JSON list of C-alpha atoms in Angstrom, two decimals:
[
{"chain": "A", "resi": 1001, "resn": "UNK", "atom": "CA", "xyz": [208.62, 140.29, 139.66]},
{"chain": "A", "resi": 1002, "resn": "UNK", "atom": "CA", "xyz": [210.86, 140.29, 142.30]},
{"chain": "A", "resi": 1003, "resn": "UNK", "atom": "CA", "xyz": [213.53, 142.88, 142.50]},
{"chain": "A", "resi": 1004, "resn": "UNK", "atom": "CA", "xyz": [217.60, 142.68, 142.85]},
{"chain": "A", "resi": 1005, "resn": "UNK", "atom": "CA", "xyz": [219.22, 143.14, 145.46]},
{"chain": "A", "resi": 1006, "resn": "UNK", "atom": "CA", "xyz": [220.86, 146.42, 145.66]},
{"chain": "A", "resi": 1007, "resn": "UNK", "atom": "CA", "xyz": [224.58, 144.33, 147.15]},
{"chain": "A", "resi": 1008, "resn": "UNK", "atom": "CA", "xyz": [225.08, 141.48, 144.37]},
{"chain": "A", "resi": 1009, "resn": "UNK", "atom": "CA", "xyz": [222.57, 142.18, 141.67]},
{"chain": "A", "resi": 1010, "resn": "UNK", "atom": "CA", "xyz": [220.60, 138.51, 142.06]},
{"chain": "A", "resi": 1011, "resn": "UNK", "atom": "CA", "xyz": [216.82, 138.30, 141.97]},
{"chain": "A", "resi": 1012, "resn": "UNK", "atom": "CA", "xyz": [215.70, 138.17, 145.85]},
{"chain": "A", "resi": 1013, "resn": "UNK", "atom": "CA", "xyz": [214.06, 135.91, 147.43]},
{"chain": "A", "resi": 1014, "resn": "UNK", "atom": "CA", "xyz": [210.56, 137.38, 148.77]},
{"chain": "A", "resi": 1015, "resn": "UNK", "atom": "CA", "xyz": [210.43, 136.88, 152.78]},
{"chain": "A", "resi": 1016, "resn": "UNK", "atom": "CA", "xyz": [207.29, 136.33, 154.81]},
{"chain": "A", "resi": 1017, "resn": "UNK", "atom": "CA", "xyz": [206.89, 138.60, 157.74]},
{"chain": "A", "resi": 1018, "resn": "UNK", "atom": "CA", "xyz": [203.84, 138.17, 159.53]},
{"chain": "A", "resi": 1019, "resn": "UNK", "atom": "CA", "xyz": [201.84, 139.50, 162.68]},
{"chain": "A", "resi": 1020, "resn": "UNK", "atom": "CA", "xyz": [201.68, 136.03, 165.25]},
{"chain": "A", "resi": 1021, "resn": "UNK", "atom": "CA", "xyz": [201.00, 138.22, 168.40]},
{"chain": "A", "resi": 1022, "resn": "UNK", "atom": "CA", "xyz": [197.55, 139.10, 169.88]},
{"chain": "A", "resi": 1023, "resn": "UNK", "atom": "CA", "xyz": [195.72, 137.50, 167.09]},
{"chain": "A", "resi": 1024, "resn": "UNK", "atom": "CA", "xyz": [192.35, 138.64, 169.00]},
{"chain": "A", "resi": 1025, "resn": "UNK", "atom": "CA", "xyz": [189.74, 135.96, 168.88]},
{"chain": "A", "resi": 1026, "resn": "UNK", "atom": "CA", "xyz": [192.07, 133.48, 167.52]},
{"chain": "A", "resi": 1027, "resn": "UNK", "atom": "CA", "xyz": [192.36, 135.05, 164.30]},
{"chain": "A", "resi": 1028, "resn": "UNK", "atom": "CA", "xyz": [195.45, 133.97, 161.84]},
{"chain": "A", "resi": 1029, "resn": "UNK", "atom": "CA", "xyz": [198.58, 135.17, 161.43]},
{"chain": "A", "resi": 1030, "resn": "UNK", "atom": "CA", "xyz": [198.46, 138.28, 159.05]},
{"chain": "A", "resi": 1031, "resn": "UNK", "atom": "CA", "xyz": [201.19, 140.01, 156.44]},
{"chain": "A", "resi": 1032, "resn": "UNK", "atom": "CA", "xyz": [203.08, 142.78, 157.69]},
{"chain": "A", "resi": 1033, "resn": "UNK", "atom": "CA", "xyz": [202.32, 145.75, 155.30]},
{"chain": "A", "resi": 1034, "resn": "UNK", "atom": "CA", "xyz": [205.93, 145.95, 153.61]},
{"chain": "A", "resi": 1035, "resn": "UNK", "atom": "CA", "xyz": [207.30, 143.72, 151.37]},
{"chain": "A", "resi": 1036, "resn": "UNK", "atom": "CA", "xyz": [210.12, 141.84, 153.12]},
{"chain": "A", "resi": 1037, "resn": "UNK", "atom": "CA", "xyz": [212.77, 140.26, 150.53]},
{"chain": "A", "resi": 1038, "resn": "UNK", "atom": "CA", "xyz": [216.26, 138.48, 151.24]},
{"chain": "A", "resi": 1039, "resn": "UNK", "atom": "CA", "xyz": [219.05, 137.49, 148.80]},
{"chain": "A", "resi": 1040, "resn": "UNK", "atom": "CA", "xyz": [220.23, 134.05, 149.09]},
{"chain": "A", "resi": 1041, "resn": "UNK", "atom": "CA", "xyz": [223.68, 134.76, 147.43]},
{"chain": "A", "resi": 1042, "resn": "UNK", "atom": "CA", "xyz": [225.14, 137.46, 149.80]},
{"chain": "A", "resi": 1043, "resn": "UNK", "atom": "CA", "xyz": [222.58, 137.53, 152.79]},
{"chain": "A", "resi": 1044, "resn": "UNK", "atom": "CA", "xyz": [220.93, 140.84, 152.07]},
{"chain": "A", "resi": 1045, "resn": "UNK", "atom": "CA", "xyz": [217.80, 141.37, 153.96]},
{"chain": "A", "resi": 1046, "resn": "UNK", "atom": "CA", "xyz": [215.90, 144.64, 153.73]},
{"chain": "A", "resi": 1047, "resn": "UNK", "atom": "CA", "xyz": [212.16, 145.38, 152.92]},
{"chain": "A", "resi": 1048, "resn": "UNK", "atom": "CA", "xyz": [210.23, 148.55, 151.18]},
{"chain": "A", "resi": 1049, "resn": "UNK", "atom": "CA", "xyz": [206.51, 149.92, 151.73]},
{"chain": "A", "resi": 1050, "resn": "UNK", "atom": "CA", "xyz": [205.19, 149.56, 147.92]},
{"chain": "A", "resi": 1051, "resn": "UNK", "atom": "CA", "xyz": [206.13, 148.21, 144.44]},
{"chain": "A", "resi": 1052, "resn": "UNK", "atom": "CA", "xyz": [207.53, 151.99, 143.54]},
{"chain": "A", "resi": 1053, "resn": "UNK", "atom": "CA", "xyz": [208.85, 152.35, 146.91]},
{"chain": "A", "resi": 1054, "resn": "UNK", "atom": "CA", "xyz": [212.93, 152.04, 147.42]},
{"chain": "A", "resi": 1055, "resn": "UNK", "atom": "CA", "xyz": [214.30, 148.94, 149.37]},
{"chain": "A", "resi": 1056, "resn": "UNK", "atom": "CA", "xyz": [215.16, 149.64, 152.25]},
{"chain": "A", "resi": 1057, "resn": "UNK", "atom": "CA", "xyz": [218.44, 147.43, 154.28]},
{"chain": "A", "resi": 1058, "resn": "UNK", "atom": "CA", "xyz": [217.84, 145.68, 157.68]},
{"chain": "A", "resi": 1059, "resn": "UNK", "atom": "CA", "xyz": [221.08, 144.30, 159.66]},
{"chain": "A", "resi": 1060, "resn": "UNK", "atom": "CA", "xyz": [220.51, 141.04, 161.62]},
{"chain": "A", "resi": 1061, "resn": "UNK", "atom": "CA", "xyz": [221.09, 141.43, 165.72]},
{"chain": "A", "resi": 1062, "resn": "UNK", "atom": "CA", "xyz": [223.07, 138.88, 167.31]},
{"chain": "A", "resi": 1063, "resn": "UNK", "atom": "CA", "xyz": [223.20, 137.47, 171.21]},
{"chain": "A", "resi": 1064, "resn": "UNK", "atom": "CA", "xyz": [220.76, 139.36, 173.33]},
{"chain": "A", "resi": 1065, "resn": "UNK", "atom": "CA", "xyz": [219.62, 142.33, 170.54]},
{"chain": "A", "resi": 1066, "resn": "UNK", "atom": "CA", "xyz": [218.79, 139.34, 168.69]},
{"chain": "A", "resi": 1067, "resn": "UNK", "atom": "CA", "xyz": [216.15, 137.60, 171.05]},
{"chain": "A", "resi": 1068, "resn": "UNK", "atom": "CA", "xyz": [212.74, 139.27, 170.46]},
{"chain": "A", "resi": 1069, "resn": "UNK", "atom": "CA", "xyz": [211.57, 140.15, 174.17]},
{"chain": "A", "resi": 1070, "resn": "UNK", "atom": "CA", "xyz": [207.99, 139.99, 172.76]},
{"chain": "A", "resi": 1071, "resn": "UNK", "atom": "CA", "xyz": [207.72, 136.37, 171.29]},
{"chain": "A", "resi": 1072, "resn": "UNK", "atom": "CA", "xyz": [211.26, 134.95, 172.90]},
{"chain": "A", "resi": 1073, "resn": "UNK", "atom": "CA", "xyz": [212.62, 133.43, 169.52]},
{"chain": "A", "resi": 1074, "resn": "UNK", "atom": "CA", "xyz": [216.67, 133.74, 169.71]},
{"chain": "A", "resi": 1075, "resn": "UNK", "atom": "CA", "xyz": [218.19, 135.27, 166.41]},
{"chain": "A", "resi": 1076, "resn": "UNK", "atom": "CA", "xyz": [215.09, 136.76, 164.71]},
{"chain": "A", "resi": 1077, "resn": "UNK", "atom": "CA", "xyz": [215.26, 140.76, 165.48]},
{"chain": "A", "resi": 1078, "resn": "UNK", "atom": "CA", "xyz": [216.77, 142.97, 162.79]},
{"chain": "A", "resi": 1079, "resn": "UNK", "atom": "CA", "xyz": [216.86, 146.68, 162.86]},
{"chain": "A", "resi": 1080, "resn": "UNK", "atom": "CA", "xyz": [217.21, 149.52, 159.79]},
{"chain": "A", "resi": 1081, "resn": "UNK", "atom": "CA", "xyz": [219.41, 151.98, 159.62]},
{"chain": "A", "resi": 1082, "resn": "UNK", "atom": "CA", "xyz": [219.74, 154.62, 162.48]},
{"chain": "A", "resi": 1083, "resn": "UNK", "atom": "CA", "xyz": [218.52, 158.22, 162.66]},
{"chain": "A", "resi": 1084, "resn": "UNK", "atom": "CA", "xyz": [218.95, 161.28, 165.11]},
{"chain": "A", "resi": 1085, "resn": "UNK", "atom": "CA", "xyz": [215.20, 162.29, 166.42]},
{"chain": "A", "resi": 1086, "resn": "UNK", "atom": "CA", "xyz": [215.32, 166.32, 166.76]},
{"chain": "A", "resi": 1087, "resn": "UNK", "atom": "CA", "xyz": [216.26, 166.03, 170.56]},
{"chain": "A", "resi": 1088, "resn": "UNK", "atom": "CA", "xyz": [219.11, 164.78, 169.62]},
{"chain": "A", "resi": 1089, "resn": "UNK", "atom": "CA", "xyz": [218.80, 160.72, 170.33]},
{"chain": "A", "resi": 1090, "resn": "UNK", "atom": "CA", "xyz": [219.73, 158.25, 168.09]},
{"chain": "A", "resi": 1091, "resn": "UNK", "atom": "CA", "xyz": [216.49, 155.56, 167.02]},
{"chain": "A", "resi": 1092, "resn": "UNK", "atom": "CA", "xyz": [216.31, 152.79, 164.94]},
{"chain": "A", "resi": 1093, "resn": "UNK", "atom": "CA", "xyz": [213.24, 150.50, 164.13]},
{"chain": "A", "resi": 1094, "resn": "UNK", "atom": "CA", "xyz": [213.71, 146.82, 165.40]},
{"chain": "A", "resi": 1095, "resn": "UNK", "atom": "CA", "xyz": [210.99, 144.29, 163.69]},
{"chain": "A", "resi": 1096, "resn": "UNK", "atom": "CA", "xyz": [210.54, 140.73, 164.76]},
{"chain": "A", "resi": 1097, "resn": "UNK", "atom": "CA", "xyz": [211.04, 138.10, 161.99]},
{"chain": "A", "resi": 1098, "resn": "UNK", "atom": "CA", "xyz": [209.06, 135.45, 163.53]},
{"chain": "A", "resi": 1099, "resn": "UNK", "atom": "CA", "xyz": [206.60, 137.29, 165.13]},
{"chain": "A", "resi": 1100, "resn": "UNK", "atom": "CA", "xyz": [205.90, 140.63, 162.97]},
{"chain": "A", "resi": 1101, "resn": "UNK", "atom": "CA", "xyz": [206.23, 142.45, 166.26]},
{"chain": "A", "resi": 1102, "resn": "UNK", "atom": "CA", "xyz": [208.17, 146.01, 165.39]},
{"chain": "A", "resi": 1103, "resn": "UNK", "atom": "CA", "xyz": [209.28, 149.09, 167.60]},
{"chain": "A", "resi": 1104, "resn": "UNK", "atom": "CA", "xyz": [211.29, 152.22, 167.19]},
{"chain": "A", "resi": 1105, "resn": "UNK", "atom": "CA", "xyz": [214.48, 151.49, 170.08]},
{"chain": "A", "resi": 1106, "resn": "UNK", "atom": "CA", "xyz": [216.24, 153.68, 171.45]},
{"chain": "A", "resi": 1107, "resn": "UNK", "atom": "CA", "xyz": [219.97, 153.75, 170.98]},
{"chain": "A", "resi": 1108, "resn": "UNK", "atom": "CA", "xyz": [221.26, 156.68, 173.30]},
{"chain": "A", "resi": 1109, "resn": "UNK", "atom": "CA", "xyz": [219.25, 159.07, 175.33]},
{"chain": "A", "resi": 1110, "resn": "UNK", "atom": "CA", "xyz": [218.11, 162.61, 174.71]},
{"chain": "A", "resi": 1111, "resn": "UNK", "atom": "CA", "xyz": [220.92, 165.00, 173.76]},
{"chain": "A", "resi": 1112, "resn": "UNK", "atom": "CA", "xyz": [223.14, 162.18, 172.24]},
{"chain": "A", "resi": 1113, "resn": "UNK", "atom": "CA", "xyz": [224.44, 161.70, 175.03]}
]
């Protein structure tokens, strides 16, 4: 059962997110470990870890935040909220919608700064 989505109430729409890179000895493309799920009414996009697990939002990058420097697909990066690491920089996790490829990115350097 799919759950709603936490902006317009709807059912979403369950999203497959899937590792394409370095598929070692030509093996296929396989699931990313967290559920991935998009609303088709208001464009919500977000993804949680486990059935009992909360969703969690992703915002979609545009222009050159949105081209995934690992597979080169325009307009498939998003990135979850932002957090302050305890030196004081601010991260966020970037994950590739075409191909699975994810990162923590760096947003300002040490110290906030």
């Amino acid at each position: 059962m799919s759950p709603d989505c936490p902006r317009c109430g709807r059912a979403l729409t369950a999203l497959s997110v899937t590792y394409r890179r370095n598929r070692w000895g030509g093996a296929p493309p396989s699931p990313r470990p967290e559920q991935w799920w998009r609303c088709t009414g208001c464009g919500w996009l977000g993804y949680r870890r486990g059935a009992e697990r909360p969703l969690r939002p992703m915002r979609r990058l545009e222009g050159e935040e949105g081209t995934c420097p690992f597979c080169g697909e325009e307009d498939s990066n998003v990135a979850g909220e932002p957090w302050e690491t305890e030196t004081g920089e601010l991260r966020d996790w970037l994950v590739c919608l075409t191909c699975g490829t994810s990162n923590p990115r760096r947003l300002t350097p040490p110290g906030g700064g």
